[in-house]
Amino acid sequence: MLQPTYPIKTPRLILRPLTRNDITAFHALYAHPEVVRFLYWEPHGRAQSLELLTKKAEHTSLTQPGQTLSMGVELVDTGELIGELSLGWTSAEHGTGELTIVLHPRHHGKGYAAEAAIEILRLGFDELKLHRIFGRCDARNIASASLMEGLGMRREAHLRENERVKGQWVDELVYAMLDTEWQKG
Ligand SMILES: CC(C)(COP(=O)(O)OP(=O)(O)OC[C@H]1O[C@@H](n2cnc3c(N)ncnc32)[C@H](O)[C@@H]1OP(=O)(O)O)[C@@H](O)C(=O)NCCC(=O)NCCS
């Protein structure tokens, strides 16, 4: 069970539940071709963004495995919503969770993803007491792979053409960290 105390503050960011009022910024994120380039879907229409946002806004805690907790990423300085991140509780038996993060390209390359993602690792390991947190990305997604490496996650797999995405076979990378590695810092 994980019920974070919101908002979660980092030096430059505020992590907090999404609400339907975030639709404009949220849609700007998922309508952006660069954002969805290595994800499973095409740029969203507004109705599709609203449907996704509504679902994410409802999931602000984890009460059982199978659920995914989502948070908005807001800039302290301007209050702008620049992205969202999540922790999926994939298995209670195996103590595993999955990290995902999406930021608007206007704010890439400033260290915001790393600053936010560390909070997901902290929640997963320190509060939910997970054993292993993993992340997956398209092997062409250098930014995502670099982010996970920078967080100290290990590259555990390079799966060759294991998924067919947008009509083509693509490779997938799997990164992970164990609780013992997290504790060592
Ligand atoms: C992946 C993503 C969240 C990274 O966000 P970001 O804010 O630019 O990342 P950061 O600035 O925190 O950078 C983290 C690390 O990755 C590196 N990095 C980020 N973008 C990079 C790029 N395009 N090329 C090489 N390295 C990159 C940074 O140098 C940094 O490395 P360091 O820890 O050694 O300094 C962002 O590119 C994104 O939202 N992409 C679209 C959605 C997506 O694909 N999400 C991943 C789903 S699997």
Coordinates of N, CA and C and ligand atoms in Angstrom, one line a residue, residues 12 29 34-39 99-105 107-115 135-138 141-151, ligand 1:
R12 N 13.4 21.9 -7.8 CA 12.8 22.7 -8.9 C 11.4 22.3 -9.3
L29 N 1.2 17.7 -24.2 CA 2.2 16.6 -24.0 C 1.9 15.5 -25.0
E34 N 7.0 14.4 -31.0 CA 8.3 14.0 -30.4 C 8.1 13.2 -29.1
V35 N 7.1 13.5 -28.4 CA 6.8 12.8 -27.1 C 6.4 11.3 -27.4
V36 N 5.6 11.1 -28.4 CA 5.1 9.8 -28.6 C 5.9 9.0 -29.6
R37 N 7.0 9.6 -30.1 CA 7.8 8.9 -31.1 C 8.2 7.5 -30.8
F38 N 8.6 7.3 -29.5 CA 9.1 5.9 -29.2 C 8.0 5.2 -28.2
L39 N 6.9 5.8 -28.1 CA 5.8 5.2 -27.3 C 4.9 4.4 -28.2
L99 N 8.7 2.0 -13.6 CA 8.8 3.5 -13.6 C 8.6 3.9 -15.1
T100 N 7.7 5.0 -15.2 CA 7.6 5.6 -16.5 C 7.6 7.1 -16.3
I101 N 8.1 7.8 -17.4 CA 8.1 9.3 -17.3 C 8.0 9.9 -18.6
V102 N 7.3 11.0 -18.7 CA 7.1 11.7 -20.0 C 7.1 13.2 -19.7
L103 N 8.0 13.9 -20.4 CA 8.1 15.4 -20.2 C 7.9 16.1 -21.5
H104 N 7.5 17.3 -21.5 CA 7.3 18.1 -22.8 C 8.7 18.5 -23.3
P105 N 8.9 18.3 -24.6 CA 10.2 18.6 -25.2 C 10.8 20.0 -24.9
H107 N 11.1 21.2 -22.2 CA 11.8 21.1 -20.9 C 12.8 19.9 -20.9
H108 N 13.1 19.3 -22.0 CA 14.0 18.2 -22.0 C 15.4 18.7 -21.8
G109 N 16.3 17.8 -21.3 CA 17.7 18.1 -21.2 C 18.1 19.1 -20.1
K110 N 17.2 19.3 -19.1 CA 17.6 20.2 -18.0 C 17.7 19.4 -16.7
G111 N 17.6 18.1 -16.7 CA 17.8 17.3 -15.5 C 16.5 17.1 -14.8
Y112 N 15.3 17.6 -15.3 CA 14.1 17.5 -14.6 C 13.6 16.0 -14.5
A113 N 13.8 15.3 -15.5 CA 13.4 13.9 -15.5 C 14.1 13.1 -14.4
A114 N 15.4 13.3 -14.3 CA 16.2 12.6 -13.2 C 15.7 13.1 -11.8
E115 N 15.5 14.4 -11.7 CA 15.0 15.0 -10.4 C 13.7 14.4 -10.0
G135 N 12.5 -0.3 -15.7 CA 12.0 0.6 -16.7 C 12.3 0.0 -18.1
R136 N 11.4 0.3 -19.1 CA 11.6 -0.3 -20.4 C 11.6 0.9 -21.4
C137 N 12.4 0.7 -22.5 CA 12.2 1.7 -23.5 C 12.6 1.1 -24.9
D138 N 12.2 1.7 -25.9 CA 12.6 1.4 -27.3 C 14.1 1.6 -27.3
N141 N 15.5 5.0 -28.1 CA 15.2 6.1 -27.3 C 16.4 6.4 -26.3
I142 N 17.4 7.1 -26.9 CA 18.6 7.4 -26.2 C 18.4 8.2 -24.9
A143 N 17.4 9.2 -25.0 CA 17.2 10.0 -23.8 C 16.7 9.2 -22.7
S144 N 15.8 8.2 -23.0 CA 15.2 7.4 -21.9 C 16.3 6.4 -21.3
A145 N 17.0 5.8 -22.2 CA 18.1 4.9 -21.8 C 19.1 5.7 -20.9
S146 N 19.5 6.9 -21.4 CA 20.5 7.7 -20.6 C 19.9 8.1 -19.3
L147 N 18.6 8.4 -19.3 CA 18.0 8.8 -18.0 C 18.1 7.6 -17.0
M148 N 17.8 6.4 -17.4 CA 17.8 5.3 -16.5 C 19.2 4.9 -16.1
E149 N 20.2 5.0 -17.0 CA 21.6 4.8 -16.7 C 22.0 5.8 -15.6
G150 N 21.6 7.1 -15.9 CA 22.0 8.2 -14.9 C 21.4 8.0 -13.5
L151 N 20.3 7.3 -13.5 CA 19.6 7.0 -12.2 C 20.3 5.9 -11.5
Ligands
LIG1 C1 13.1 10.4 -21.5 C2 12.8 11.8 -21.0 C3 11.8 11.8 -19.9 C4 14.2 12.4 -20.5 O1 13.9 13.7 -19.9 P1 15.0 14.8 -19.6 O2 14.4 15.8 -18.6 O3 15.5 15.4 -20.9 O4 16.1 14.0 -18.9 P2 17.2 14.6 -18.0 O5 17.6 16.0 -18.4 O6 16.8 14.5 -16.5 O7 18.5 13.7 -18.3 C5 18.8 12.5 -17.6 C6 20.0 11.9 -18.2 O8 19.8 11.5 -19.6 C7 20.7 12.2 -20.5 N1 19.9 12.6 -21.7 C8 18.7 13.2 -21.7 N2 18.3 13.3 -23.0 C9 19.3 12.9 -23.8 C10 19.5 12.7 -25.2 N3 18.6 13.1 -26.0 N4 20.7 12.2 -25.6 C11 21.6 11.7 -24.7 N5 21.5 11.8 -23.4 C12 20.3 12.4 -22.9 C13 21.1 13.4 -19.7 O9 22.4 13.9 -20.2 C14 21.2 12.9 -18.3 O10 22.4 12.1 -18.2 P3 23.3 12.3 -16.8 O11 22.5 11.7 -15.7 O12 24.5 11.5 -17.2 O13 23.6 13.8 -16.7 C15 12.3 12.8 -22.1 O14 13.3 12.7 -23.2 C16 10.9 12.4 -22.6 O15 10.0 12.8 -22.0 N6 10.9 11.7 -23.8 C17 9.6 11.5 -24.4 C18 8.8 10.4 -23.7 C19 9.6 9.1 -23.5 O16 10.1 8.6 -24.4 N7 9.6 8.7 -22.2 C20 10.3 7.5 -21.9 C21 9.3 6.4 -21.9 S1 10.1 4.8 -21.9

